[in-house]
Coordinates of N, CA and C in Angstrom, one line a residue:
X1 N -117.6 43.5 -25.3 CA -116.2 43.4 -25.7 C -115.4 42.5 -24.8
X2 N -114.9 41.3 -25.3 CA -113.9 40.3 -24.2 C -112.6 41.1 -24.6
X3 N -111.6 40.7 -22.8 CA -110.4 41.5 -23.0 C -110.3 40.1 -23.2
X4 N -108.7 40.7 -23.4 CA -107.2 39.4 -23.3 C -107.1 38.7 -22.1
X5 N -106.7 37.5 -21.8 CA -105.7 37.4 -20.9 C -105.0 37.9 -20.3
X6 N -105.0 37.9 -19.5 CA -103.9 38.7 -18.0 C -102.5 37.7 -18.5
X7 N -101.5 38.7 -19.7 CA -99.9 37.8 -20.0 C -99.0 37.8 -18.5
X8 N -99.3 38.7 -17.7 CA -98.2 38.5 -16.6 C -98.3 37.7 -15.5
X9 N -99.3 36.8 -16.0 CA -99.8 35.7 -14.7 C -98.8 34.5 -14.6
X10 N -98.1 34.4 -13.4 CA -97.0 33.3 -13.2 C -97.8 32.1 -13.5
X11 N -96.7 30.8 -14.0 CA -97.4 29.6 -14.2 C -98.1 29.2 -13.2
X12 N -98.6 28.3 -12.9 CA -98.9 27.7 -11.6 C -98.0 26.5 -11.8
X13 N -98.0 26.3 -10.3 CA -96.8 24.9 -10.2 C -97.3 23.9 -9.3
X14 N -96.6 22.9 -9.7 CA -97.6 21.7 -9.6 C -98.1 21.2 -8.0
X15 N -98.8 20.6 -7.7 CA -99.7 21.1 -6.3 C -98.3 19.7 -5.2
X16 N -97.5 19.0 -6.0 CA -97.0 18.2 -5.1 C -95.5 18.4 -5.1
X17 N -95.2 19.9 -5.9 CA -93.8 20.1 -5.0 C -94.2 20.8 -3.7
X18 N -93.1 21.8 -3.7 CA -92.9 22.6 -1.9 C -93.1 24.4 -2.9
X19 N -94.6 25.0 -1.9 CA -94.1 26.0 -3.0 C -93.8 26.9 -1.5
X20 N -93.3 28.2 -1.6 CA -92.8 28.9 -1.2 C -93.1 30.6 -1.7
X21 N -94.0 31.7 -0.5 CA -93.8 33.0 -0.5 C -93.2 33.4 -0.2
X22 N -92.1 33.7 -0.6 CA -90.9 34.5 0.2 C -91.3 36.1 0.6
X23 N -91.0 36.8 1.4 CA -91.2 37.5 2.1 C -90.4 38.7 1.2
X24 N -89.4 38.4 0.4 CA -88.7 39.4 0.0 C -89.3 39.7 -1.6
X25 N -90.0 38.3 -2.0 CA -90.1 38.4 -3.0 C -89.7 37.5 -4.1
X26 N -88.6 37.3 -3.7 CA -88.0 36.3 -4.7 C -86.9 34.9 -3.8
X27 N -87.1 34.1 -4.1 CA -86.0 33.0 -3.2 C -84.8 32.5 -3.6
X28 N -84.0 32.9 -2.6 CA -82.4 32.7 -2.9 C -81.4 31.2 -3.3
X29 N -81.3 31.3 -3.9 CA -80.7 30.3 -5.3 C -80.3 29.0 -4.4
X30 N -79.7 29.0 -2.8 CA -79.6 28.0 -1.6 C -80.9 27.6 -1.0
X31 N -81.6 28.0 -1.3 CA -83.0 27.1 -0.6 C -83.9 26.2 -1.4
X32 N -85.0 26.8 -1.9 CA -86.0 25.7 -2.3 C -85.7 25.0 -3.7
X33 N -84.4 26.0 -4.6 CA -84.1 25.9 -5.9 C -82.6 24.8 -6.0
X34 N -82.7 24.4 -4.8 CA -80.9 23.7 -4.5 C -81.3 22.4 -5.1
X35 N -80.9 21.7 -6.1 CA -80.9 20.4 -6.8 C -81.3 19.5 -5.5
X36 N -80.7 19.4 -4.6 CA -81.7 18.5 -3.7 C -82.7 18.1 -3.6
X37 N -83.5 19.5 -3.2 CA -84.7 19.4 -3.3 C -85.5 19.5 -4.4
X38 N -85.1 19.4 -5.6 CA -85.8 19.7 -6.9 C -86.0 18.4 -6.9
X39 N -87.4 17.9 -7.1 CA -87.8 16.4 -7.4 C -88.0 15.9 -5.8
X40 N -87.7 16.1 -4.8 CA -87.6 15.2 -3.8 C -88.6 14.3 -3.3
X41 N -90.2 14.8 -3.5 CA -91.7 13.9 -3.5 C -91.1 12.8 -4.3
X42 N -90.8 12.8 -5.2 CA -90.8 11.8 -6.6 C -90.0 11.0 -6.3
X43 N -88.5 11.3 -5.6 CA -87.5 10.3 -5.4 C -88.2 9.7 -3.9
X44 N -88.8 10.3 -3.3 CA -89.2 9.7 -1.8 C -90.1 8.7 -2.0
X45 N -91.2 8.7 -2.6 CA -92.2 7.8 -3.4 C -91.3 6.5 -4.4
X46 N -90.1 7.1 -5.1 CA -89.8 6.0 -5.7 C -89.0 5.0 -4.8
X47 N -88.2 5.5 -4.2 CA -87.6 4.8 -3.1 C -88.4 4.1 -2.2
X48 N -89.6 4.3 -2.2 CA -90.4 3.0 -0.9 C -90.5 4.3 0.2
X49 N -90.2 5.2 0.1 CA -90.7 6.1 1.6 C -90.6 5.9 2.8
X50 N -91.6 6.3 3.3 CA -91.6 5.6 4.7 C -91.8 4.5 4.8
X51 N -91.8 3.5 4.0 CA -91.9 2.1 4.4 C -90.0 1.4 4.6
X52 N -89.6 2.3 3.3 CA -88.2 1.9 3.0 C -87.5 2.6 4.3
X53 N -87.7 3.5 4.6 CA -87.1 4.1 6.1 C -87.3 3.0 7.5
X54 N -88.6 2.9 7.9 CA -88.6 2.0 8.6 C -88.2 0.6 8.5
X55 N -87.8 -0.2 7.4 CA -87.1 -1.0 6.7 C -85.5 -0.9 7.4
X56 N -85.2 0.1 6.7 CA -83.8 0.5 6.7 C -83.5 0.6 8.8
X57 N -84.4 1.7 9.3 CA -84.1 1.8 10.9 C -84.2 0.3 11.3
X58 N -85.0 -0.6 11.3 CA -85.0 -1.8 11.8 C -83.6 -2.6 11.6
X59 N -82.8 -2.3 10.8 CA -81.6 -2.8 10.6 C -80.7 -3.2 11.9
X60 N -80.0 -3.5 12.3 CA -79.1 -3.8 13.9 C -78.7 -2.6 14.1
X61 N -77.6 -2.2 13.4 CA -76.6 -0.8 14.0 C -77.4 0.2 13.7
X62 N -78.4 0.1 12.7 CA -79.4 1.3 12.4 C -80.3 2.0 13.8
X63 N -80.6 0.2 14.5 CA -81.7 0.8 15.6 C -80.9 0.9 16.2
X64 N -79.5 0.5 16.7 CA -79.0 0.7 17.7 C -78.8 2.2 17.7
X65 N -78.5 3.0 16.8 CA -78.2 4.5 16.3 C -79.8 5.2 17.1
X66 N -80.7 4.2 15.9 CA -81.9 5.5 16.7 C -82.4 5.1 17.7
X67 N -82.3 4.5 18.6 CA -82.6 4.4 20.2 C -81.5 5.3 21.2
X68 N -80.6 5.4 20.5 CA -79.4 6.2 21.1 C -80.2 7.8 20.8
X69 N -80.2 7.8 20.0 CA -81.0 9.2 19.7 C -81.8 9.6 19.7
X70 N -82.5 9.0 20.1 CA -84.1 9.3 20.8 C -84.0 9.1 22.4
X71 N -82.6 8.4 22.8 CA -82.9 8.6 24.1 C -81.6 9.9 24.9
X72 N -81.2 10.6 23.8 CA -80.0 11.6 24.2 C -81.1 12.8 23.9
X73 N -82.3 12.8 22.3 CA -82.8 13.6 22.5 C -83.9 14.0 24.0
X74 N -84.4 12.8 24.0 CA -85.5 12.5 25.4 C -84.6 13.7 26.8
X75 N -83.4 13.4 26.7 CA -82.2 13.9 27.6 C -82.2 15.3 27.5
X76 N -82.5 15.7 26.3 CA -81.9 17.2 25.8 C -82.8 17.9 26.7
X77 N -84.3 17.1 27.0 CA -85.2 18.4 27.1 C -85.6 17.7 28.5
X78 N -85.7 16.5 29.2 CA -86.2 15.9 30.3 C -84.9 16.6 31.3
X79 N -83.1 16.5 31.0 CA -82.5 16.9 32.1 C -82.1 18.2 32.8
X80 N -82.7 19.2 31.7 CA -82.5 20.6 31.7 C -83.6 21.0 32.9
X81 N -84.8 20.6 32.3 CA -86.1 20.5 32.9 C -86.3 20.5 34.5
X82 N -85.7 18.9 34.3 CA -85.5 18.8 35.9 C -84.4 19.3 36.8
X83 N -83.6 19.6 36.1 CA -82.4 20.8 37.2 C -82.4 21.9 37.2
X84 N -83.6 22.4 36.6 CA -84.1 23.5 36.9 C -85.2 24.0 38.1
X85 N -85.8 22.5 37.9 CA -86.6 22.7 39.2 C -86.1 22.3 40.2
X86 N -85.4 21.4 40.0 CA -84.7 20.8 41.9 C -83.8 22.5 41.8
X87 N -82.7 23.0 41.1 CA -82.1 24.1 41.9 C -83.3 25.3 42.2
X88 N -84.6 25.3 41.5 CA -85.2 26.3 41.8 C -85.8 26.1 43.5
X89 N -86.0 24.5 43.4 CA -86.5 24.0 44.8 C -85.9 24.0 46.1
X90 N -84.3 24.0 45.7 CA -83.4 23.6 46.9 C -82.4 24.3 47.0
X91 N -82.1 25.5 46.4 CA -81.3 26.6 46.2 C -81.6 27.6 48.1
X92 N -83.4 27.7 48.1 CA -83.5 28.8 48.7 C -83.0 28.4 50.0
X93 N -83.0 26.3 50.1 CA -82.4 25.9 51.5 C -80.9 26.1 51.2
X94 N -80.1 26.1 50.6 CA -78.7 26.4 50.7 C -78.4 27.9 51.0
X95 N -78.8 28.6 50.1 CA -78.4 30.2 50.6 C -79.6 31.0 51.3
X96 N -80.3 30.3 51.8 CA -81.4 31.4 52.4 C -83.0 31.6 51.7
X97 N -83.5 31.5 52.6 CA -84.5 32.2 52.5 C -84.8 33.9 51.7
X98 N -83.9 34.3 52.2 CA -83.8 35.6 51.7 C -83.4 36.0 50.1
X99 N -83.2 35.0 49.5 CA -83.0 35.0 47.9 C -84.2 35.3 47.2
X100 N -84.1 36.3 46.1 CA -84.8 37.0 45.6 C -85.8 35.8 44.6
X101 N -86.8 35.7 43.9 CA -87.5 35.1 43.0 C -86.8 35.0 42.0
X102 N -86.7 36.4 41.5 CA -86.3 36.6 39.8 C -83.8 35.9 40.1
X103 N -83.9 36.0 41.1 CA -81.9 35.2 41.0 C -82.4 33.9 40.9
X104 N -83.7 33.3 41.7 CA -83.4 31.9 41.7 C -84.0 31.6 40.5
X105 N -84.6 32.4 40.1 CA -84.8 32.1 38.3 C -83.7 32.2 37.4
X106 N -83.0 33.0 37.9 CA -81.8 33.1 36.6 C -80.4 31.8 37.3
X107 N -80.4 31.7 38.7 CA -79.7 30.8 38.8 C -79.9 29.7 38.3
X108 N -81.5 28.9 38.3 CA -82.1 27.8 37.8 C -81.8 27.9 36.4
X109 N -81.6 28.9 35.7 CA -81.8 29.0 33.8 C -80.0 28.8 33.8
X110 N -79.3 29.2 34.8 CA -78.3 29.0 34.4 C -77.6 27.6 34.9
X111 N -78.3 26.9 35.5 CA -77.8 25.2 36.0 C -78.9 24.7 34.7
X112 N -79.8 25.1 34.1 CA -80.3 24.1 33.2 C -79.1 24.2 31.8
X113 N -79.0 25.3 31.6 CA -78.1 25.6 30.5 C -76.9 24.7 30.7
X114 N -76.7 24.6 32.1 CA -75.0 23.8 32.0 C -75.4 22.1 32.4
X115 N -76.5 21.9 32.1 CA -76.8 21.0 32.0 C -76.9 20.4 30.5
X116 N -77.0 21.1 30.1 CA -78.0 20.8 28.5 C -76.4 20.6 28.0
X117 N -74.9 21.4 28.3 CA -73.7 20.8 28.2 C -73.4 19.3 28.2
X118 N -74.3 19.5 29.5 CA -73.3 18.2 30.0 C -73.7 16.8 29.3
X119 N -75.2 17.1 28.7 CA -75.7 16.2 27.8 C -75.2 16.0 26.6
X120 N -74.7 17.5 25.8 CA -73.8 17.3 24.9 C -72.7 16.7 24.9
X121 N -71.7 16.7 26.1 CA -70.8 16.1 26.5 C -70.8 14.3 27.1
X122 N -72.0 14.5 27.0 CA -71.9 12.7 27.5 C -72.3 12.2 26.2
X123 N -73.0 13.2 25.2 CA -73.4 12.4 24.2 C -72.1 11.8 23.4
X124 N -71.3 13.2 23.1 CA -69.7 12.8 22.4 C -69.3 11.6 22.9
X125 N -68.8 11.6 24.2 CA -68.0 10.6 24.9 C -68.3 9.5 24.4
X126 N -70.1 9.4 24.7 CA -70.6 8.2 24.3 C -70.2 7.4 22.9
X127 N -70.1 8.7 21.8 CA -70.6 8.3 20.4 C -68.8 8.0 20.1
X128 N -67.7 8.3 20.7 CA -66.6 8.0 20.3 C -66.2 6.8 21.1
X129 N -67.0 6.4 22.4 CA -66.5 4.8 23.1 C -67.3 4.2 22.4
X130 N -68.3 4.4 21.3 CA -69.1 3.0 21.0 C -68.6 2.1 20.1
X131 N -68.3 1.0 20.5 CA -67.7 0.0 19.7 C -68.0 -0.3 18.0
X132 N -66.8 -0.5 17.2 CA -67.0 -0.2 15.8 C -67.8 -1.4 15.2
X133 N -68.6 -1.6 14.2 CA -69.8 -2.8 14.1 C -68.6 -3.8 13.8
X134 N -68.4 -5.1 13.9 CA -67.4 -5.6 13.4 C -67.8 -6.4 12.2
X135 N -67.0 -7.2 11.5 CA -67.2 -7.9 10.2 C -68.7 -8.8 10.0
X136 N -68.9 -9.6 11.0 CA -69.6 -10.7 11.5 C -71.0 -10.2 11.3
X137 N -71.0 -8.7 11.9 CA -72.5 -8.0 12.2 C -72.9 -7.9 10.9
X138 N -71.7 -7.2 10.3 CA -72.0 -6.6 8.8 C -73.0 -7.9 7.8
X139 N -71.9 -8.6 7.8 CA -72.6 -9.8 7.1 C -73.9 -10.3 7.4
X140 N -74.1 -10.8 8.8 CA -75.4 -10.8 9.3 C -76.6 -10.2 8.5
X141 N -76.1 -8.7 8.7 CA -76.9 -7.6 8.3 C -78.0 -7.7 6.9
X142 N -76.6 -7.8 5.9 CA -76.5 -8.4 4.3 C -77.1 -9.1 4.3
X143 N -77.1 -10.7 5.1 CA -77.9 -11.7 4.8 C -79.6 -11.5 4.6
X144 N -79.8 -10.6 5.8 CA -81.2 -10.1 5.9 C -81.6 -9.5 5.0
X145 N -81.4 -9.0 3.9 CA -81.1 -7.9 3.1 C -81.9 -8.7 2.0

């Protein structure tokens, strides 16, 4: 005797979107189901992809953007890093010998933290003094285009 088909079997979906097990069971209407992402393989491929990207970053103000941000990121994680070890290094010569392990750890976590500030803060400054592209660049730009 053959049975039936199993009717409650979900479709399958297609192997080149984004599939998703959610943990609860079902996925909430702002994530994978948000018109954005619906189709986004297909528009990435039709647009040139990563070719059209690297294209596009090569641009003047483009690279000038991502060198800026790859070197504020490089910052985020190299200046924390290292002011944590120089205060872990040179703390015990300012207050003593007698300072415990676990303070000069939490003093050190707390000069990296107000560091990682201060890189936010130079980032701003930076990104509001940088001069606006002017007409000339623009064109330039276009020409290349």
């Amino acid at each position: 005797i053959m049975s039936e088909p199993d009717q409650t079997a979900e479709p399958s979906t297609p192997t080149d979107e984004i599939t998703f097990d959610p943990p609860l069971g079902r996925v909430p209407n702002f994530t994978f189901l948000h018109p954005v992402l619906s189709g986004s393989r297909e528009r990435w491929v039709k647009n040139g992809g990563g070719t059209q990207l690297i294209k596009i970053l090569k641009d003047g103000p483009n690279m000038q953007s991502f060198r800026t941000l790859v070197r504020f990121t490089i910052a985020m994680f190299a200046v924390p890093a290292v002011v944590m070890a120089l205060v872990y290094a040179l703390l015990p010569m300012w207050l003593g010998p007698s300072v415990a392990r676990r303070d000069l750890v939490m003093y050190s976590g707390i000069a990296a933290i107000g560091s990682v500030q201060f890189v936010v803060a130079a980032y701003i400054v930076y990104a509001f003094n940088e001069p606006e592209p002017d007409a000339t660049s623009e064109a330039a730009s276009k020409k290349r285009s």
